[in-house]
XYZ file of C-alpha atoms in Angstrom:
555
model
C 124.258 58.617 -15.315
C 124.278 55.625 -17.620
C 123.718 52.551 -15.487
C 122.295 49.952 -17.854
C 124.384 47.682 -19.963
C 122.469 48.282 -23.191
C 123.152 51.991 -23.144
C 126.936 51.840 -23.321
C 128.062 54.356 -25.909
C 124.646 55.556 -27.058
C 125.020 58.969 -25.562
C 127.723 60.745 -23.681
C 127.298 59.592 -20.056
C 126.884 62.422 -17.571
C 126.497 62.455 -13.824
C 124.228 64.756 -11.883
C 127.059 67.091 -10.902
C 128.498 67.499 -14.405
C 127.281 70.399 -16.525
C 127.029 69.552 -20.255
C 129.208 72.567 -20.959
C 132.712 71.109 -20.841
C 134.126 74.398 -19.615
C 132.196 73.927 -16.386
C 133.637 70.465 -15.705
C 137.220 71.610 -15.377
C 136.963 71.543 -11.586
C 136.296 67.802 -11.602
C 139.164 65.394 -11.276
C 139.343 63.172 -14.331
C 139.534 59.977 -12.291
C 136.391 60.981 -10.382
C 134.554 61.674 -13.623
C 135.571 58.336 -15.095
C 134.618 56.494 -11.923
C 131.193 58.099 -11.742
C 130.302 57.654 -15.403
C 131.396 54.024 -15.439
C 129.628 53.129 -12.218
C 127.094 50.380 -12.889
C 128.123 49.871 -16.510
C 127.948 46.253 -17.597
C 130.160 45.143 -20.500
C 128.818 41.629 -21.107
C 125.056 41.917 -21.503
C 122.967 39.880 -19.092
C 121.023 38.299 -21.960
C 124.075 37.006 -23.797
C 125.522 35.747 -20.526
C 122.365 33.838 -19.604
C 120.945 32.789 -22.989
C 124.075 31.753 -24.899
C 126.033 28.591 -24.140
C 129.795 28.683 -23.562
C 130.622 25.537 -25.497
C 133.570 26.497 -27.721
C 136.962 25.545 -26.319
C 140.443 26.711 -27.269
C 140.905 24.055 -29.936
C 137.564 24.954 -31.489
C 138.152 28.673 -31.956
C 141.715 28.194 -33.184
C 140.674 25.625 -35.733
C 137.596 27.670 -36.704
C 139.914 30.532 -37.591
C 142.226 28.186 -39.507
C 139.268 26.680 -41.374
C 138.050 30.147 -42.330
C 141.399 31.419 -43.566
C 142.572 28.295 -45.402
C 140.107 27.933 -48.244
C 139.646 28.469 -51.936
C 142.059 31.403 -51.786
C 144.926 29.072 -50.940
C 144.033 26.177 -53.195
C 142.645 27.978 -56.250
C 143.774 31.623 -56.234
C 147.534 31.223 -55.963
C 147.736 30.624 -59.703
C 146.227 34.040 -60.368
C 148.686 35.641 -57.937
C 151.586 33.952 -59.700
C 150.319 35.014 -63.116
C 149.830 38.627 -61.998
C 152.896 39.248 -59.854
C 155.411 36.542 -60.698
C 156.987 34.220 -58.101
C 158.754 36.973 -56.141
C 155.942 39.507 -56.531
C 153.441 36.963 -55.222
C 155.695 36.004 -52.320
C 156.258 39.637 -51.291
C 152.565 40.459 -51.696
C 151.384 37.638 -49.467
C 154.181 38.342 -46.982
C 153.187 41.986 -46.537
C 149.492 41.169 -46.243
C 150.485 38.519 -43.696
C 152.041 41.271 -41.558
C 148.828 43.314 -41.840
C 146.888 40.228 -40.749
C 149.267 39.981 -37.784
C 148.409 43.546 -36.773
C 144.678 42.809 -37.125
C 144.870 39.588 -35.124
C 146.802 41.081 -32.231
C 144.545 44.149 -32.145
C 141.482 41.890 -32.122
C 143.000 39.706 -29.410
C 143.816 42.594 -27.072
C 140.423 44.245 -27.489
C 138.407 41.011 -27.296
C 140.229 39.911 -24.149
C 139.017 43.069 -22.408
C 135.563 43.097 -24.050
C 134.601 39.425 -24.753
C 131.169 40.201 -26.206
C 129.044 38.649 -28.934
C 129.658 40.449 -32.192
C 133.305 41.185 -31.353
C 134.650 44.210 -33.257
C 131.138 45.464 -34.099
C 130.276 45.799 -30.409
C 133.794 47.097 -29.714
C 133.130 49.992 -32.121
C 129.998 50.778 -30.151
C 131.865 50.758 -26.828
C 135.086 52.470 -27.926
C 134.111 54.862 -30.709
C 130.525 55.666 -31.623
C 127.323 53.574 -31.715
C 126.776 54.834 -35.259
C 130.021 53.133 -36.315
C 128.940 49.895 -34.642
C 125.609 50.097 -36.459
C 127.208 50.786 -39.853
C 129.924 48.141 -39.640
C 127.566 45.629 -38.024
C 124.953 45.795 -40.756
C 127.706 45.788 -43.367
C 129.050 42.516 -41.927
C 125.534 41.067 -41.645
C 124.836 41.939 -45.267
C 128.146 40.395 -46.352
C 127.691 37.270 -44.229
C 124.118 36.710 -45.361
C 125.181 36.909 -49.016
C 128.249 34.822 -48.157
C 126.173 31.668 -47.558
C 124.523 31.503 -51.019
C 127.759 32.537 -52.732
C 129.666 29.704 -51.044
C 126.896 27.239 -51.882
C 127.126 28.388 -55.523
C 130.887 27.822 -55.334
C 130.291 24.342 -53.912
C 127.985 23.562 -56.830
C 130.731 24.552 -59.269
C 133.119 22.184 -57.480
C 130.589 19.346 -57.625
C 130.298 19.920 -61.385
C 133.960 18.872 -61.584
C 132.601 15.322 -61.229
C 128.971 15.583 -62.396
C 126.540 18.205 -63.674
C 123.450 16.191 -62.736
C 120.849 17.141 -60.104
C 122.107 20.692 -59.321
C 118.888 21.599 -57.459
C 119.306 18.564 -55.222
C 122.902 19.505 -54.350
C 121.898 23.089 -53.512
C 119.025 21.867 -51.328
C 121.260 19.425 -49.472
C 123.928 22.081 -48.867
C 121.339 24.572 -47.547
C 119.843 21.948 -45.223
C 123.238 20.856 -43.901
C 124.324 24.469 -43.320
C 121.039 25.144 -41.504
C 121.445 22.076 -39.291
C 125.004 23.004 -38.338
C 123.813 26.529 -37.555
C 120.741 25.589 -35.510
C 122.160 22.700 -33.455
C 124.231 23.153 -30.302
C 127.172 25.477 -31.040
C 129.563 22.766 -29.884
C 128.525 20.743 -32.954
C 129.555 23.643 -35.172
C 132.887 23.746 -33.361
C 133.502 20.031 -33.949
C 132.541 20.254 -37.648
C 134.921 23.164 -38.247
C 137.627 21.423 -36.221
C 137.356 18.402 -38.537
C 137.379 20.563 -41.688
C 140.439 22.463 -40.500
C 142.342 19.217 -39.895
C 141.542 18.046 -43.436
C 142.735 21.343 -44.922
C 145.953 21.342 -42.917
C 146.720 17.777 -43.990
C 146.145 18.719 -47.633
C 148.301 21.857 -47.359
C 151.141 19.855 -45.853
C 150.662 17.191 -48.506
C 150.731 19.581 -51.509
C 153.768 21.383 -50.075
C 155.657 18.082 -49.804
C 154.453 17.128 -53.281
C 155.602 20.491 -54.659
C 159.050 20.040 -53.146
C 159.319 16.553 -54.636
C 158.381 17.865 -58.086
C 160.798 20.796 -57.824
C 163.711 18.696 -56.625
C 163.225 15.958 -59.206
C 161.866 13.373 -56.791
C 159.113 12.200 -59.176
C 160.231 9.382 -61.525
C 160.765 10.634 -65.057
C 160.810 14.304 -64.038
C 163.937 16.414 -64.023
C 164.883 18.843 -61.259
C 163.361 22.317 -61.676
C 165.016 24.312 -58.884
C 164.687 28.091 -59.369
C 164.432 27.809 -63.158
C 161.166 29.745 -63.358
C 162.516 32.583 -61.207
C 165.077 33.159 -63.954
C 162.806 32.590 -66.943
C 160.214 34.092 -67.259
C 161.534 36.004 -64.214
C 160.712 36.955 -60.610
C 158.169 39.679 -61.531
C 155.464 40.085 -64.168
C 154.552 43.266 -66.009
C 150.863 43.856 -65.291
C 148.685 46.207 -67.388
C 151.591 48.455 -68.414
C 155.205 47.680 -69.399
C 158.369 48.376 -67.423
C 158.966 48.977 -63.725
C 155.498 50.464 -63.199
C 153.929 47.304 -64.621
C 155.958 45.092 -62.269
C 154.923 47.255 -59.310
C 151.252 47.108 -60.336
C 151.498 43.321 -60.525
C 152.886 43.188 -57.001
C 150.174 45.586 -55.761
C 147.414 43.564 -57.416
C 148.678 40.453 -55.607
C 148.362 42.253 -52.262
C 144.792 43.360 -53.030
C 143.810 39.797 -53.934
C 145.693 38.317 -50.976
C 143.463 40.270 -48.590
C 140.477 38.218 -49.680
C 142.434 34.989 -49.348
C 142.855 35.810 -45.639
C 139.241 36.959 -45.204
C 137.351 35.203 -42.428
C 140.181 35.334 -39.961
C 138.555 38.401 -38.346
C 135.491 36.375 -37.289
C 137.515 34.418 -34.741
C 135.949 36.213 -31.774
C 132.392 36.922 -32.979
C 131.189 34.120 -30.710
C 133.183 35.299 -27.676
C 130.177 34.942 -25.398
C 129.950 31.277 -26.456
C 133.633 30.573 -25.799
C 135.022 29.055 -22.619
C 137.397 31.392 -20.771
C 137.354 33.919 -23.662
C 139.837 36.323 -22.022
C 142.442 33.564 -22.188
C 141.422 31.512 -25.211
C 140.739 34.254 -27.757
C 144.166 35.945 -27.379
C 145.880 32.553 -27.635
C 143.945 31.774 -30.774
C 144.752 35.168 -32.336
C 148.450 34.686 -31.577
C 148.736 31.125 -32.856
C 146.413 31.324 -35.844
C 148.342 34.210 -37.380
C 151.604 32.263 -37.279
C 150.111 29.098 -38.726
C 148.039 30.727 -41.469
C 150.860 33.020 -42.566
C 153.298 30.105 -42.649
C 150.940 27.977 -44.756
C 150.285 30.758 -47.239
C 153.848 31.988 -47.604
C 155.320 28.494 -47.967
C 152.584 27.567 -50.451
C 153.189 30.708 -52.543
C 156.918 29.994 -52.537
C 156.410 26.380 -53.669
C 153.946 27.374 -56.406
C 156.490 29.863 -57.760
C 159.001 27.038 -58.056
C 156.893 24.454 -59.865
C 154.740 26.506 -62.276
C 156.009 29.310 -64.586
C 154.093 32.592 -64.342
C 153.420 32.583 -68.103
C 151.923 29.079 -68.152
C 148.743 29.112 -70.281
C 147.079 26.625 -67.892
C 146.845 29.432 -65.312
C 144.181 31.072 -67.507
C 141.680 28.429 -66.366
C 138.835 30.149 -64.496
C 136.546 27.150 -64.077
C 136.348 27.546 -60.295
C 137.308 23.880 -59.798
C 140.549 22.182 -58.840
C 141.603 22.373 -62.503
C 142.746 25.962 -61.970
C 144.918 25.119 -58.958
C 148.652 25.479 -59.725
C 149.251 22.412 -57.549
C 146.950 20.413 -59.843
C 148.665 21.820 -62.936
C 152.080 20.737 -61.635
C 150.831 17.341 -60.407
C 149.098 16.540 -63.700
C 152.260 17.252 -65.674
C 154.238 15.106 -63.255
C 151.820 12.230 -63.819
C 150.262 12.273 -60.333
C 146.660 11.504 -61.315
C 144.839 11.411 -57.967
C 145.640 14.990 -56.942
C 142.882 16.855 -58.881
C 140.025 14.925 -57.261
C 141.611 15.113 -53.788
C 142.108 18.873 -54.006
C 138.623 19.376 -55.444
C 137.109 17.361 -52.578
C 138.946 19.374 -49.939
C 138.078 22.680 -51.636
C 134.448 21.507 -51.571
C 134.703 21.103 -47.793
C 136.262 24.586 -47.739
C 133.217 26.052 -49.467
C 130.913 24.280 -47.005
C 133.087 25.422 -44.107
C 132.980 29.017 -45.369
C 129.177 28.912 -45.549
C 129.086 27.611 -41.954
C 131.378 30.411 -40.838
C 129.302 33.028 -42.659
C 126.265 31.617 -40.844
C 128.006 31.970 -37.472
C 129.275 35.491 -38.155
C 125.990 36.757 -39.583
C 123.778 35.338 -36.852
C 125.977 36.383 -33.915
C 126.567 39.907 -35.156
C 122.852 40.349 -35.860
C 122.180 39.083 -32.324
C 124.716 41.607 -31.003
C 123.011 44.418 -32.936
C 119.667 43.439 -31.422
C 121.222 43.600 -27.944
C 122.085 47.261 -28.631
C 118.641 48.124 -30.050
C 120.164 48.415 -33.527
C 118.089 45.516 -34.879
C 114.574 44.219 -34.051
C 114.268 42.491 -30.681
C 112.903 39.351 -32.316
C 116.499 38.432 -33.198
C 117.262 37.984 -29.486
C 115.197 34.821 -29.291
C 117.288 31.746 -28.594
C 116.720 28.027 -28.334
C 117.064 26.263 -25.005
C 120.618 25.295 -26.017
C 121.610 28.895 -26.720
C 121.239 29.368 -30.504
C 119.685 32.613 -31.864
C 117.250 30.647 -34.016
C 115.428 33.600 -35.599
C 118.746 34.867 -36.948
C 119.508 31.386 -38.301
C 116.076 31.069 -39.955
C 116.453 34.426 -41.705
C 119.944 33.601 -42.953
C 118.755 30.216 -44.213
C 115.982 31.937 -46.175
C 118.537 34.268 -47.790
C 120.679 31.227 -48.620
C 117.978 30.179 -51.085
C 119.407 32.819 -53.425
C 121.812 30.036 -54.389
C 119.005 28.610 -56.544
C 119.631 31.516 -58.915
C 122.569 29.500 -60.180
C 120.163 27.076 -61.830
C 119.232 29.637 -64.463
C 122.256 31.920 -64.668
C 125.142 29.512 -64.293
C 126.666 28.645 -60.912
C 129.991 30.377 -61.466
C 128.385 33.596 -62.736
C 126.092 33.817 -59.712
C 128.941 33.021 -57.362
C 131.034 35.906 -58.679
C 128.011 38.217 -58.789
C 127.196 37.609 -55.129
C 130.852 37.713 -54.133
C 131.417 41.053 -55.867
C 128.711 42.660 -53.724
C 130.714 41.878 -50.569
C 134.255 42.313 -51.903
C 135.492 45.257 -49.802
C 133.744 44.191 -46.588
C 136.842 42.408 -45.308
C 138.933 45.589 -45.420
C 136.175 47.595 -43.729
C 136.141 45.031 -40.910
C 139.938 44.991 -40.587
C 140.112 48.789 -40.515
C 137.439 48.857 -37.809
C 139.334 46.318 -35.683
C 142.532 48.368 -35.926
C 140.762 51.674 -35.240
C 139.005 50.163 -32.211
C 142.387 49.079 -30.872
C 143.917 52.514 -31.417
C 141.011 54.079 -29.534
C 141.493 51.569 -26.709
C 145.105 52.614 -26.211
C 144.258 56.304 -26.506
C 141.637 55.815 -23.794
C 144.127 53.960 -21.584
C 146.527 56.877 -21.850
C 143.778 59.450 -21.258
C 142.510 57.668 -18.164
C 145.959 56.940 -16.747
C 145.574 53.145 -16.914
C 148.727 51.182 -17.698
C 148.685 48.517 -20.423
C 149.821 45.921 -17.907
C 146.305 45.919 -16.422
C 144.876 44.509 -19.649
C 144.323 40.743 -19.695
C 146.569 40.502 -22.805
C 148.901 43.092 -24.326
C 152.101 43.648 -26.310
C 154.275 46.754 -26.282
C 154.380 47.072 -30.061
C 150.679 46.698 -30.908
C 149.846 50.452 -30.697
C 152.365 51.005 -33.500
C 151.423 47.954 -35.580
C 147.741 48.934 -35.474
C 148.484 52.372 -36.910
C 150.639 50.948 -39.687
C 148.090 48.231 -40.412
C 145.276 50.801 -40.573
C 147.194 52.830 -43.155
C 147.649 49.734 -45.321
C 143.984 48.748 -44.991
C 142.883 52.210 -46.126
C 145.346 52.077 -49.038
C 144.061 48.641 -50.056
C 140.458 49.814 -49.753
C 140.895 52.860 -51.974
C 143.136 51.126 -54.514
C 141.161 47.885 -54.693
C 139.869 48.742 -58.159
C 142.958 50.543 -59.450
C 143.052 48.494 -62.654
C 139.890 50.159 -63.989
C 141.665 53.520 -63.979
C 144.407 52.280 -66.299
C 143.765 53.484 -69.839
C 141.713 50.967 -71.801
C 140.758 48.870 -68.720
C 137.564 50.535 -67.522
C 134.983 48.023 -66.309
C 131.831 49.203 -64.566
C 131.215 45.917 -62.764
C 134.739 45.852 -61.321
C 134.471 49.485 -60.223
C 131.175 48.885 -58.411
C 132.351 45.688 -56.736
C 135.582 47.348 -55.568
C 134.040 50.476 -54.089
C 130.388 49.725 -53.304
C 131.062 49.074 -49.626
C 132.521 52.531 -49.007
C 129.315 54.526 -49.700
C 127.209 51.833 -48.010
C 129.118 52.195 -44.734
C 129.153 56.008 -44.981
C 125.381 56.139 -45.566
C 124.679 53.724 -42.713
C 126.963 55.649 -40.360
C 125.578 59.067 -41.280
C 121.976 57.900 -41.289
C 122.137 56.330 -37.816
C 124.081 59.279 -36.450
C 121.457 61.745 -37.666
C 118.522 59.531 -36.671
C 119.786 58.734 -33.161
C 121.971 61.840 -32.697
C 124.834 59.745 -31.412
C 128.169 61.231 -30.377
C 131.734 60.012 -30.542
C 132.451 58.823 -27.032
C 135.078 60.998 -25.267
C 138.200 59.012 -24.438
C 137.842 59.625 -20.722
C 134.395 58.003 -20.758
C 135.333 54.768 -22.525
C 134.359 52.097 -19.942
C 137.788 50.517 -19.512
C 137.693 50.614 -15.741
C 134.242 49.025 -15.760
C 135.548 46.214 -17.986
C 138.560 45.658 -15.735
C 136.332 45.591 -12.650
C 134.009 43.097 -14.317
C 137.007 40.951 -15.238
C 138.341 41.024 -11.669
C 134.942 40.401 -10.105
C 134.351 37.325 -12.270
C 137.779 35.773 -12.823
C 138.074 32.899 -15.281
C 139.422 29.560 -14.192
C 143.064 29.319 -15.312
C 143.693 27.036 -18.273
C 145.898 24.126 -17.147
C 149.198 23.793 -19.025
C 149.426 20.893 -21.500
C 150.957 17.701 -20.251
C 151.962 14.357 -21.701
C 151.490 13.961 -25.454
C 149.507 17.232 -25.583
C 152.790 19.128 -25.286
C 153.668 17.884 -28.781
C 150.560 19.465 -30.281
C 151.469 22.423 -32.515
C 147.999 23.192 -33.900
C 146.005 24.346 -30.848
């Protein structure tokens, strides 16, 4: 019988009175089998419980998720979405992806509330599906996160070049050092830094939305009212790659593919669950609230951009990587509002820094979680006295030095090169989250446990997870569809769109063959053990807000 926490999911648990031949276990009552195989199972590993510090509060994790999702995709990429899909195509594309994000967030919230472990969905795959899947997805996320730090530092260098192109090596060094310090110091410091960044981004989003409305409605002196003029001419949709209705559909589909990466980072909300106060209460709340806020910001922003900039505007061809390519900057410049470019560039710079911090958190915590399950060297379990896995941080900082490649190859080129290597990782992570959730509900049904016993649940999530999984798979396999259009073949785009698929398959198959792992039968998923652990160690209830705190709509 499996009775040690690190062995959850590594092999099919069996008790002394259960013959491996399933035909001989028919005489056993299912409830008895589940009870015996889950006896002694520990969901939260003793090491993560003792060595990591629970220092992230509700406001931290909610604002961390907001900071991760509101970044360069919102400020710089909306112009490309408008140019590809038109104002209505862009709005529909972001709206549909927003619904997929909703499915992912609620699935992550329900699963993380029951299994609040370091590494989140990577460890969930190990517990609910197959340790080989946890290994494959975990190392895929680690690889993406480790490359994410130098790519974001390269992006930050591009943004700095908006003002000056002097001392690039100094800027890279400073950014690496600052990212390292945020990653190695008490995790509460990271939470406060990301909280501050998120507030700045939210203020800017609100500001550019108000500015966009003023420009559209003729509130800027000397500027006439625009209204829905650009929805009529050049029109609500754009023909992309091919003419006619098919071209308009392809434009809309391309917007959805690109929108996925604008929302990337939102899945890392619970990777530090073991470092979060009252995670069974705070993580679901964050998943619920962050989805609504992020989706609202994106959809309103896309709508406003479609009003103030025409989809055929030549200024949208700017691919400098600075604020100059932002449609908000394009509209503000033409309206004579001169301060906007530098303000947006400054906030996007904080976004790049914030994204590198988040990649550091995700990469180090998931690598730590892999080491807990013997899927990475034990040296990565070493922590500082204040609960930081410092070996993981040191390794990721060393990889961050790849950002110095930008000194010889051009910062923007290196940024896109590194980013392309991790392009499909977001969809792999989302699909894993949704599949984990589906397996959770299948196991509940198999074991006769009602959803009401879960610490957080919704009646519709089993259906939304299935629909969301279908969309994620569609997005994953059509991510590079443009290269299959006649005359548009591009080897680099093909590799960047589909590289992650064979990587995950090879990692999964290799670990499965090497360790001879098995897909965990639904009746042996340790749900009862998790519920018992939750009931044995109840969290202190979070007091309801009072006074002025009741007016707070952000966290």
